[in-house]
JSON list of C-alpha atoms in Angstrom, two decimals:
[
{"chain": "A", "resi": 134, "resn": "MET", "atom": "CA", "xyz": [-51.81, -57.09, -22.16]},
{"chain": "A", "resi": 135, "resn": "SER", "atom": "CA", "xyz": [-52.24, -53.27, -22.17]},
{"chain": "A", "resi": 136, "resn": "PRO", "atom": "CA", "xyz": [-51.45, -51.37, -25.36]},
{"chain": "A", "resi": 137, "resn": "ILE", "atom": "CA", "xyz": [-48.25, -49.28, -25.54]},
{"chain": "A", "resi": 138, "resn": "ASP", "atom": "CA", "xyz": [-48.76, -45.74, -26.68]},
{"chain": "A", "resi": 139, "resn": "VAL", "atom": "CA", "xyz": [-45.69, -44.59, -28.63]},
{"chain": "A", "resi": 140, "resn": "LYS", "atom": "CA", "xyz": [-45.77, -40.95, -29.70]},
{"chain": "A", "resi": 141, "resn": "SER", "atom": "CA", "xyz": [-43.84, -39.91, -32.76]},
{"chain": "A", "resi": 142, "resn": "PRO", "atom": "CA", "xyz": [-41.71, -36.71, -33.00]},
{"chain": "A", "resi": 143, "resn": "LYS", "atom": "CA", "xyz": [-44.40, -35.33, -35.30]},
{"chain": "A", "resi": 144, "resn": "HIS", "atom": "CA", "xyz": [-47.01, -35.91, -32.60]},
{"chain": "A", "resi": 145, "resn": "CYS", "atom": "CA", "xyz": [-44.81, -34.11, -30.02]},
{"chain": "A", "resi": 146, "resn": "GLU", "atom": "CA", "xyz": [-44.39, -31.17, -32.35]},
{"chain": "A", "resi": 147, "resn": "GLU", "atom": "CA", "xyz": [-48.14, -30.91, -32.70]},
{"chain": "A", "resi": 148, "resn": "LYS", "atom": "CA", "xyz": [-48.39, -30.74, -28.88]},
{"chain": "A", "resi": 149, "resn": "GLY", "atom": "CA", "xyz": [-45.85, -27.89, -28.73]},
{"chain": "A", "resi": 150, "resn": "PHE", "atom": "CA", "xyz": [-42.57, -29.80, -28.23]},
{"chain": "A", "resi": 151, "resn": "ASN", "atom": "CA", "xyz": [-39.95, -29.13, -30.87]},
{"chain": "A", "resi": 152, "resn": "VAL", "atom": "CA", "xyz": [-37.14, -31.69, -30.41]},
{"chain": "A", "resi": 153, "resn": "GLU", "atom": "CA", "xyz": [-34.97, -30.16, -33.12]},
{"chain": "A", "resi": 154, "resn": "LYS", "atom": "CA", "xyz": [-35.06, -26.74, -31.41]},
{"chain": "A", "resi": 155, "resn": "LEU", "atom": "CA", "xyz": [-34.17, -28.12, -27.97]},
{"chain": "A", "resi": 156, "resn": "LEU", "atom": "CA", "xyz": [-31.02, -29.94, -29.10]},
{"chain": "A", "resi": 157, "resn": "PRO", "atom": "CA", "xyz": [-29.02, -26.82, -30.22]},
{"chain": "A", "resi": 158, "resn": "LYS", "atom": "CA", "xyz": [-29.83, -25.05, -26.93]},
{"chain": "A", "resi": 159, "resn": "LYS", "atom": "CA", "xyz": [-28.56, -27.99, -24.88]},
{"chain": "A", "resi": 160, "resn": "LYS", "atom": "CA", "xyz": [-25.44, -28.23, -26.98]},
{"chain": "A", "resi": 161, "resn": "LEU", "atom": "CA", "xyz": [-24.78, -24.50, -26.54]},
{"chain": "A", "resi": 162, "resn": "PHE", "atom": "CA", "xyz": [-25.28, -24.76, -22.77]},
{"chain": "A", "resi": 163, "resn": "PHE", "atom": "CA", "xyz": [-22.86, -27.68, -22.41]},
{"chain": "A", "resi": 164, "resn": "THR", "atom": "CA", "xyz": [-20.28, -25.94, -24.62]},
{"chain": "A", "resi": 165, "resn": "PHE", "atom": "CA", "xyz": [-20.45, -22.76, -22.56]},
{"chain": "A", "resi": 166, "resn": "SER", "atom": "CA", "xyz": [-20.21, -24.73, -19.28]},
{"chain": "A", "resi": 167, "resn": "THR", "atom": "CA", "xyz": [-17.17, -26.65, -20.54]},
{"chain": "A", "resi": 168, "resn": "ILE", "atom": "CA", "xyz": [-15.36, -23.46, -21.60]},
{"chain": "A", "resi": 169, "resn": "SER", "atom": "CA", "xyz": [-16.13, -21.73, -18.30]},
{"chain": "A", "resi": 170, "resn": "LEU", "atom": "CA", "xyz": [-14.93, -24.72, -16.28]},
{"chain": "A", "resi": 171, "resn": "SER", "atom": "CA", "xyz": [-11.74, -24.91, -18.34]},
{"chain": "A", "resi": 172, "resn": "ILE", "atom": "CA", "xyz": [-10.98, -21.22, -17.73]},
{"chain": "A", "resi": 173, "resn": "LEU", "atom": "CA", "xyz": [-11.60, -21.51, -13.99]},
{"chain": "A", "resi": 174, "resn": "SER", "atom": "CA", "xyz": [-9.45, -24.64, -13.80]},
{"chain": "A", "resi": 175, "resn": "PHE", "atom": "CA", "xyz": [-6.62, -22.88, -15.64]},
{"chain": "A", "resi": 176, "resn": "ILE", "atom": "CA", "xyz": [-6.75, -19.91, -13.26]},
{"chain": "A", "resi": 177, "resn": "PHE", "atom": "CA", "xyz": [-6.79, -22.19, -10.22]},
{"chain": "A", "resi": 178, "resn": "LEU", "atom": "CA", "xyz": [-3.86, -24.25, -11.51]},
{"chain": "A", "resi": 179, "resn": "LEU", "atom": "CA", "xyz": [-1.96, -21.05, -12.33]},
{"chain": "A", "resi": 180, "resn": "TYR", "atom": "CA", "xyz": [-2.51, -19.80, -8.79]},
{"chain": "A", "resi": 181, "resn": "LEU", "atom": "CA", "xyz": [-1.37, -23.10, -7.27]},
{"chain": "A", "resi": 182, "resn": "THR", "atom": "CA", "xyz": [1.71, -23.18, -9.52]},
{"chain": "A", "resi": 183, "resn": "LEU", "atom": "CA", "xyz": [2.85, -19.64, -8.72]},
{"chain": "A", "resi": 184, "resn": "HIS", "atom": "CA", "xyz": [1.55, -19.71, -5.11]},
{"chain": "A", "resi": 185, "resn": "PRO", "atom": "CA", "xyz": [2.03, -16.01, -4.25]},
{"chain": "A", "resi": 186, "resn": "THR", "atom": "CA", "xyz": [3.93, -15.28, -1.05]},
{"chain": "A", "resi": 187, "resn": "LYS", "atom": "CA", "xyz": [2.45, -12.66, 1.26]},
{"chain": "A", "resi": 188, "resn": "PRO", "atom": "CA", "xyz": [4.19, -9.28, 1.31]},
{"chain": "A", "resi": 189, "resn": "ASN", "atom": "CA", "xyz": [6.80, -8.39, 3.94]},
{"chain": "A", "resi": 190, "resn": "PHE", "atom": "CA", "xyz": [6.58, -5.25, 6.07]},
{"chain": "A", "resi": 191, "resn": "THR", "atom": "CA", "xyz": [9.34, -3.68, 8.17]},
{"chain": "A", "resi": 192, "resn": "LEU", "atom": "CA", "xyz": [8.98, -0.82, 10.64]},
{"chain": "A", "resi": 193, "resn": "ARG", "atom": "CA", "xyz": [11.83, 1.48, 9.65]},
{"chain": "A", "resi": 194, "resn": "GLU", "atom": "CA", "xyz": [11.32, 4.23, 12.22]},
{"chain": "A", "resi": 195, "resn": "ALA", "atom": "CA", "xyz": [8.72, 5.82, 14.50]},
{"chain": "A", "resi": 196, "resn": "ASP", "atom": "CA", "xyz": [8.56, 9.09, 16.46]},
{"chain": "A", "resi": 197, "resn": "ILE", "atom": "CA", "xyz": [6.10, 10.01, 19.21]},
{"chain": "A", "resi": 198, "resn": "TYR", "atom": "CA", "xyz": [5.65, 13.79, 19.25]},
{"chain": "A", "resi": 199, "resn": "GLN", "atom": "CA", "xyz": [2.66, 13.87, 21.57]},
{"chain": "A", "resi": 200, "resn": "LEU", "atom": "CA", "xyz": [1.13, 11.42, 24.04]},
{"chain": "A", "resi": 201, "resn": "ASN", "atom": "CA", "xyz": [-0.66, 13.13, 26.91]},
{"chain": "A", "resi": 202, "resn": "LEU", "atom": "CA", "xyz": [-3.97, 13.36, 28.73]},
{"chain": "A", "resi": 203, "resn": "SER", "atom": "CA", "xyz": [-5.92, 16.59, 29.04]},
{"chain": "A", "resi": 204, "resn": "GLY", "atom": "CA", "xyz": [-9.13, 17.96, 30.53]},
{"chain": "A", "resi": 205, "resn": "PRO", "atom": "CA", "xyz": [-11.23, 16.73, 33.43]},
{"chain": "A", "resi": 206, "resn": "ARG", "atom": "CA", "xyz": [-12.15, 13.59, 31.49]},
{"chain": "A", "resi": 207, "resn": "GLN", "atom": "CA", "xyz": [-8.46, 12.80, 30.84]},
{"chain": "A", "resi": 208, "resn": "LEU", "atom": "CA", "xyz": [-8.82, 12.44, 27.06]},
{"chain": "A", "resi": 209, "resn": "LEU", "atom": "CA", "xyz": [-5.79, 11.43, 25.03]},
{"chain": "A", "resi": 210, "resn": "ASN", "atom": "CA", "xyz": [-4.01, 13.60, 22.48]},
{"chain": "A", "resi": 211, "resn": "SER", "atom": "CA", "xyz": [-1.40, 11.86, 20.34]},
{"chain": "A", "resi": 212, "resn": "SER", "atom": "CA", "xyz": [0.84, 12.51, 17.33]},
{"chain": "A", "resi": 213, "resn": "ILE", "atom": "CA", "xyz": [3.04, 9.76, 15.87]},
{"chain": "A", "resi": 214, "resn": "GLN", "atom": "CA", "xyz": [5.10, 9.71, 12.67]},
{"chain": "A", "resi": 215, "resn": "LEU", "atom": "CA", "xyz": [6.08, 6.33, 11.22]},
{"chain": "A", "resi": 216, "resn": "THR", "atom": "CA", "xyz": [7.85, 4.90, 8.18]},
{"chain": "A", "resi": 217, "resn": "LEU", "atom": "CA", "xyz": [7.21, 1.38, 6.90]},
{"chain": "A", "resi": 218, "resn": "VAL", "atom": "CA", "xyz": [8.96, -0.56, 4.15]},
{"chain": "A", "resi": 219, "resn": "SER", "atom": "CA", "xyz": [6.77, -2.88, 2.09]},
{"chain": "A", "resi": 220, "resn": "LYS", "atom": "CA", "xyz": [8.46, -5.59, -0.01]},
{"chain": "A", "resi": 221, "resn": "ASN", "atom": "CA", "xyz": [6.98, -7.92, -2.62]},
{"chain": "A", "resi": 222, "resn": "PRO", "atom": "CA", "xyz": [9.02, -11.18, -2.37]},
{"chain": "A", "resi": 223, "resn": "ASN", "atom": "CA", "xyz": [7.43, -12.75, -5.48]},
{"chain": "A", "resi": 224, "resn": "LYS", "atom": "CA", "xyz": [9.45, -13.09, -8.69]},
{"chain": "A", "resi": 225, "resn": "LYS", "atom": "CA", "xyz": [6.47, -13.47, -11.05]},
{"chain": "A", "resi": 226, "resn": "VAL", "atom": "CA", "xyz": [3.57, -11.88, -9.18]},
{"chain": "A", "resi": 227, "resn": "GLY", "atom": "CA", "xyz": [2.77, -8.17, -8.80]},
{"chain": "A", "resi": 228, "resn": "ILE", "atom": "CA", "xyz": [0.61, -6.73, -6.01]},
{"chain": "A", "resi": 229, "resn": "TYR", "atom": "CA", "xyz": [-2.11, -4.07, -6.14]},
{"chain": "A", "resi": 230, "resn": "TYR", "atom": "CA", "xyz": [-2.63, -2.47, -2.72]},
{"chain": "A", "resi": 231, "resn": "ASP", "atom": "CA", "xyz": [-6.18, -1.17, -3.02]},
{"chain": "A", "resi": 232, "resn": "GLU", "atom": "CA", "xyz": [-6.57, -0.24, 0.64]},
{"chain": "A", "resi": 233, "resn": "LEU", "atom": "CA", "xyz": [-4.17, 0.24, 3.55]},
{"chain": "A", "resi": 234, "resn": "GLN", "atom": "CA", "xyz": [-5.03, 1.90, 6.86]},
{"chain": "A", "resi": 235, "resn": "VAL", "atom": "CA", "xyz": [-2.62, 2.25, 9.78]},
{"chain": "A", "resi": 236, "resn": "TYR", "atom": "CA", "xyz": [-3.04, 3.22, 13.45]},
{"chain": "A", "resi": 237, "resn": "ALA", "atom": "CA", "xyz": [-1.17, 3.03, 16.75]},
{"chain": "A", "resi": 238, "resn": "SER", "atom": "CA", "xyz": [-2.05, 0.96, 19.80]},
{"chain": "A", "resi": 239, "resn": "TYR", "atom": "CA", "xyz": [-0.74, 0.97, 23.37]},
{"chain": "A", "resi": 240, "resn": "LYS", "atom": "CA", "xyz": [-1.54, -1.71, 25.97]},
{"chain": "A", "resi": 241, "resn": "GLY", "atom": "CA", "xyz": [-4.37, -2.97, 23.75]},
{"chain": "A", "resi": 242, "resn": "GLN", "atom": "CA", "xyz": [-5.93, 0.48, 23.37]},
{"chain": "A", "resi": 243, "resn": "GLN", "atom": "CA", "xyz": [-6.13, 2.36, 20.09]},
{"chain": "A", "resi": 244, "resn": "ILE", "atom": "CA", "xyz": [-4.38, 5.70, 20.62]},
{"chain": "A", "resi": 245, "resn": "THR", "atom": "CA", "xyz": [-4.72, 7.29, 17.16]},
{"chain": "A", "resi": 246, "resn": "LEU", "atom": "CA", "xyz": [-7.35, 7.41, 14.46]},
{"chain": "A", "resi": 247, "resn": "TYR", "atom": "CA", "xyz": [-6.98, 5.38, 11.27]},
{"chain": "A", "resi": 248, "resn": "THR", "atom": "CA", "xyz": [-4.83, 6.98, 8.58]},
{"chain": "A", "resi": 249, "resn": "SER", "atom": "CA", "xyz": [-5.37, 5.81, 4.99]},
{"chain": "A", "resi": 250, "resn": "LEU", "atom": "CA", "xyz": [-2.41, 5.48, 2.63]},
{"chain": "A", "resi": 251, "resn": "PRO", "atom": "CA", "xyz": [-2.93, 6.01, -1.12]},
{"chain": "A", "resi": 252, "resn": "PRO", "atom": "CA", "xyz": [-3.36, 2.89, -3.30]},
{"chain": "A", "resi": 253, "resn": "PHE", "atom": "CA", "xyz": [-0.28, 1.73, -5.20]},
{"chain": "A", "resi": 254, "resn": "TYR", "atom": "CA", "xyz": [1.08, -1.09, -7.37]},
{"chain": "A", "resi": 255, "resn": "GLN", "atom": "CA", "xyz": [4.18, -3.07, -6.40]},
{"chain": "A", "resi": 256, "resn": "GLY", "atom": "CA", "xyz": [6.14, -4.92, -9.09]},
{"chain": "A", "resi": 257, "resn": "HIS", "atom": "CA", "xyz": [8.09, -8.16, -8.82]},
{"chain": "A", "resi": 258, "resn": "GLU", "atom": "CA", "xyz": [10.51, -8.09, -5.85]},
{"chain": "A", "resi": 259, "resn": "ASP", "atom": "CA", "xyz": [10.02, -4.31, -5.48]},
{"chain": "A", "resi": 260, "resn": "SER", "atom": "CA", "xyz": [10.12, -2.34, -2.21]},
{"chain": "A", "resi": 261, "resn": "ASN", "atom": "CA", "xyz": [8.23, 0.84, -1.25]},
{"chain": "A", "resi": 262, "resn": "PHE", "atom": "CA", "xyz": [8.67, 3.32, 1.59]},
{"chain": "A", "resi": 263, "resn": "LEU", "atom": "CA", "xyz": [5.36, 4.22, 3.25]},
{"chain": "A", "resi": 264, "resn": "SER", "atom": "CA", "xyz": [5.13, 7.20, 5.61]},
{"chain": "A", "resi": 265, "resn": "ALA", "atom": "CA", "xyz": [2.15, 8.26, 7.69]},
{"chain": "A", "resi": 266, "resn": "LEU", "atom": "CA", "xyz": [1.32, 10.78, 10.40]},
{"chain": "A", "resi": 267, "resn": "LEU", "atom": "CA", "xyz": [-1.04, 9.28, 12.99]},
{"chain": "A", "resi": 268, "resn": "ILE", "atom": "CA", "xyz": [-3.16, 11.72, 15.00]},
{"chain": "A", "resi": 269, "resn": "GLY", "atom": "CA", "xyz": [-5.52, 11.36, 17.93]},
{"chain": "A", "resi": 270, "resn": "ASN", "atom": "CA", "xyz": [-7.40, 14.29, 19.48]},
{"chain": "A", "resi": 271, "resn": "GLY", "atom": "CA", "xyz": [-9.59, 13.87, 22.54]},
{"chain": "A", "resi": 272, "resn": "LEU", "atom": "CA", "xyz": [-9.69, 10.07, 22.45]},
{"chain": "A", "resi": 273, "resn": "PRO", "atom": "CA", "xyz": [-11.25, 8.28, 25.45]},
{"chain": "A", "resi": 274, "resn": "VAL", "atom": "CA", "xyz": [-8.88, 5.77, 27.06]},
{"chain": "A", "resi": 275, "resn": "ASP", "atom": "CA", "xyz": [-8.81, 3.45, 30.04]},
{"chain": "A", "resi": 276, "resn": "PRO", "atom": "CA", "xyz": [-8.66, 5.24, 33.44]},
{"chain": "A", "resi": 277, "resn": "TYR", "atom": "CA", "xyz": [-5.35, 3.48, 34.13]},
{"chain": "A", "resi": 278, "resn": "PHE", "atom": "CA", "xyz": [-3.72, 4.75, 30.92]},
{"chain": "A", "resi": 279, "resn": "GLY", "atom": "CA", "xyz": [-1.66, 7.45, 32.70]},
{"chain": "A", "resi": 280, "resn": "TYR", "atom": "CA", "xyz": [-0.52, 4.96, 35.34]},
{"chain": "A", "resi": 281, "resn": "GLU", "atom": "CA", "xyz": [0.64, 2.50, 32.61]},
{"chain": "A", "resi": 282, "resn": "VAL", "atom": "CA", "xyz": [2.69, 5.23, 30.92]},
{"chain": "A", "resi": 283, "resn": "GLN", "atom": "CA", "xyz": [4.32, 6.19, 34.22]},
{"chain": "A", "resi": 284, "resn": "ARG", "atom": "CA", "xyz": [5.13, 2.57, 34.97]},
{"chain": "A", "resi": 285, "resn": "ASP", "atom": "CA", "xyz": [6.79, 2.15, 31.56]},
{"chain": "A", "resi": 286, "resn": "GLN", "atom": "CA", "xyz": [8.78, 5.30, 32.24]},
{"chain": "A", "resi": 287, "resn": "SER", "atom": "CA", "xyz": [10.03, 3.86, 35.53]},
{"chain": "A", "resi": 288, "resn": "VAL", "atom": "CA", "xyz": [11.04, 0.65, 33.71]},
{"chain": "A", "resi": 289, "resn": "GLY", "atom": "CA", "xyz": [12.86, 2.69, 31.06]},
{"chain": "A", "resi": 290, "resn": "LYS", "atom": "CA", "xyz": [11.06, 1.64, 27.86]},
{"chain": "A", "resi": 291, "resn": "LEU", "atom": "CA", "xyz": [7.75, 2.18, 26.11]},
{"chain": "A", "resi": 292, "resn": "ILE", "atom": "CA", "xyz": [6.29, -0.56, 23.92]},
{"chain": "A", "resi": 293, "resn": "MET", "atom": "CA", "xyz": [3.88, 0.52, 21.20]},
{"chain": "A", "resi": 294, "resn": "ASP", "atom": "CA", "xyz": [2.08, -1.46, 18.49]},
{"chain": "A", "resi": 295, "resn": "LEU", "atom": "CA", "xyz": [1.69, -0.03, 15.00]},
{"chain": "A", "resi": 296, "resn": "LYS", "atom": "CA", "xyz": [-0.99, -1.88, 13.06]},
{"chain": "A", "resi": 297, "resn": "GLY", "atom": "CA", "xyz": [-2.28, -1.89, 9.51]},
{"chain": "A", "resi": 298, "resn": "SER", "atom": "CA", "xyz": [-5.12, -3.52, 7.62]},
{"chain": "A", "resi": 299, "resn": "GLY", "atom": "CA", "xyz": [-6.14, -3.46, 3.99]},
{"chain": "A", "resi": 300, "resn": "ARG", "atom": "CA", "xyz": [-7.00, -5.31, 0.80]},
{"chain": "A", "resi": 301, "resn": "LEU", "atom": "CA", "xyz": [-4.70, -6.44, -2.01]},
{"chain": "A", "resi": 302, "resn": "ARG", "atom": "CA", "xyz": [-4.91, -8.17, -5.40]},
{"chain": "A", "resi": 303, "resn": "TRP", "atom": "CA", "xyz": [-2.36, -10.42, -7.12]},
{"chain": "A", "resi": 304, "resn": "LYS", "atom": "CA", "xyz": [-1.32, -9.73, -10.73]},
{"chain": "A", "resi": 305, "resn": "VAL", "atom": "CA", "xyz": [0.11, -12.45, -12.99]},
{"chain": "A", "resi": 306, "resn": "GLY", "atom": "CA", "xyz": [0.63, -11.25, -16.56]},
{"chain": "A", "resi": 307, "resn": "THR", "atom": "CA", "xyz": [-2.71, -9.71, -17.55]},
{"chain": "A", "resi": 308, "resn": "TRP", "atom": "CA", "xyz": [-4.69, -11.73, -15.00]},
{"chain": "A", "resi": 309, "resn": "VAL", "atom": "CA", "xyz": [-5.68, -9.99, -11.75]},
{"chain": "A", "resi": 310, "resn": "SER", "atom": "CA", "xyz": [-7.15, -11.85, -8.79]},
{"chain": "A", "resi": 311, "resn": "GLY", "atom": "CA", "xyz": [-9.97, -10.86, -6.50]},
{"chain": "A", "resi": 312, "resn": "LYS", "atom": "CA", "xyz": [-9.35, -8.86, -3.33]},
{"chain": "A", "resi": 313, "resn": "TYR", "atom": "CA", "xyz": [-7.71, -10.44, -0.27]},
{"chain": "A", "resi": 314, "resn": "ARG", "atom": "CA", "xyz": [-7.73, -8.90, 3.21]},
{"chain": "A", "resi": 315, "resn": "PHE", "atom": "CA", "xyz": [-4.39, -8.64, 5.05]},
{"chain": "A", "resi": 316, "resn": "ASN", "atom": "CA", "xyz": [-3.24, -7.38, 8.45]},
{"chain": "A", "resi": 317, "resn": "VAL", "atom": "CA", "xyz": [0.13, -6.03, 9.58]},
{"chain": "A", "resi": 318, "resn": "ASP", "atom": "CA", "xyz": [1.40, -5.82, 13.17]},
{"chain": "A", "resi": 319, "resn": "CYS", "atom": "CA", "xyz": [4.64, -4.02, 14.11]},
{"chain": "A", "resi": 320, "resn": "VAL", "atom": "CA", "xyz": [6.15, -3.55, 17.59]},
{"chain": "A", "resi": 321, "resn": "ALA", "atom": "CA", "xyz": [8.30, -0.54, 18.50]},
{"chain": "A", "resi": 322, "resn": "VAL", "atom": "CA", "xyz": [10.32, -0.56, 21.74]},
{"chain": "A", "resi": 323, "resn": "MET", "atom": "CA", "xyz": [11.47, 2.98, 22.61]},
{"chain": "A", "resi": 324, "resn": "PRO", "atom": "CA", "xyz": [13.88, 4.15, 25.35]},
{"chain": "A", "resi": 325, "resn": "PHE", "atom": "CA", "xyz": [11.77, 6.01, 27.93]},
{"chain": "A", "resi": 326, "resn": "GLY", "atom": "CA", "xyz": [13.83, 7.09, 30.91]},
{"chain": "A", "resi": 327, "resn": "PRO", "atom": "CA", "xyz": [12.90, 9.18, 33.96]},
{"chain": "A", "resi": 328, "resn": "SER", "atom": "CA", "xyz": [13.98, 12.39, 32.22]},
{"chain": "A", "resi": 329, "resn": "LEU", "atom": "CA", "xyz": [12.01, 13.18, 29.07]},
{"chain": "A", "resi": 330, "resn": "PRO", "atom": "CA", "xyz": [14.10, 13.86, 25.94]},
{"chain": "A", "resi": 331, "resn": "SER", "atom": "CA", "xyz": [14.06, 17.31, 24.38]},
{"chain": "A", "resi": 332, "resn": "GLY", "atom": "CA", "xyz": [12.78, 15.84, 21.12]},
{"chain": "A", "resi": 333, "resn": "PRO", "atom": "CA", "xyz": [10.29, 13.07, 20.38]},
{"chain": "A", "resi": 334, "resn": "LEU", "atom": "CA", "xyz": [10.48, 9.51, 21.67]},
{"chain": "A", "resi": 335, "resn": "SER", "atom": "CA", "xyz": [12.13, 7.71, 18.77]},
{"chain": "A", "resi": 336, "resn": "PHE", "atom": "CA", "xyz": [12.50, 4.20, 17.39]},
{"chain": "A", "resi": 337, "resn": "ARG", "atom": "CA", "xyz": [15.35, 3.69, 14.91]},
{"chain": "A", "resi": 338, "resn": "GLN", "atom": "CA", "xyz": [16.39, 0.03, 15.26]},
{"chain": "A", "resi": 339, "resn": "GLY", "atom": "CA", "xyz": [14.08, -1.33, 12.56]},
{"chain": "A", "resi": 340, "resn": "ALA", "atom": "CA", "xyz": [11.83, -4.32, 13.23]},
{"chain": "A", "resi": 341, "resn": "GLN", "atom": "CA", "xyz": [10.22, -7.03, 11.10]},
{"chain": "A", "resi": 342, "resn": "CYS", "atom": "CA", "xyz": [6.42, -6.90, 11.21]},
{"chain": "A", "resi": 343, "resn": "SER", "atom": "CA", "xyz": [4.09, -9.89, 11.13]},
{"chain": "A", "resi": 344, "resn": "THR", "atom": "CA", "xyz": [1.71, -10.15, 8.17]},
{"chain": "A", "resi": 345, "resn": "THR", "atom": "CA", "xyz": [-1.41, -12.31, 8.01]},
{"chain": "A", "resi": 346, "resn": "LEU", "atom": "CA", "xyz": [-3.40, -12.89, 4.83]}
]
């Protein structure tokens, strides 16, 4: 029967292992881990309980002041004014809009550059009017762009998409979430008869936009 070698704590200390010093460090680690897990669980449960609803956007009005091709390369020049209404439907959650960029699209082609709106905070069940001037100078477009516009004119209406993308944060009391990306898509259907109006092509009916988060 082989002998059993049992080393005492004193022997371990002589070899460089201090059992008494290791125990407080382990206890501190487990305490810190428990507190961190409790905080994260509380935040997660708070989020599930409140379950923020994504913001609502409405296209209030839009005006096309310029939409024409120029030069031998048939580059597009555009100028569009729009007004959106943003609403926070949540009763207990505020929204920080850190980024919001908008642009116009026609037949799947981007026809203006991105325009950035200033950041803002939206309180519980608040609404904000957002206005932007969208500009495009010398933008390359599909060779059939002019034909598509003429065809819409013969039909009597022009359909344009106004899109937005950005990042937001939820605010509950003093707690603020991380950033979430969202996208907005609005559709404007404008009367576009054979005779051009003296003023801009206008949209005044108002339309609910789709929002994805």
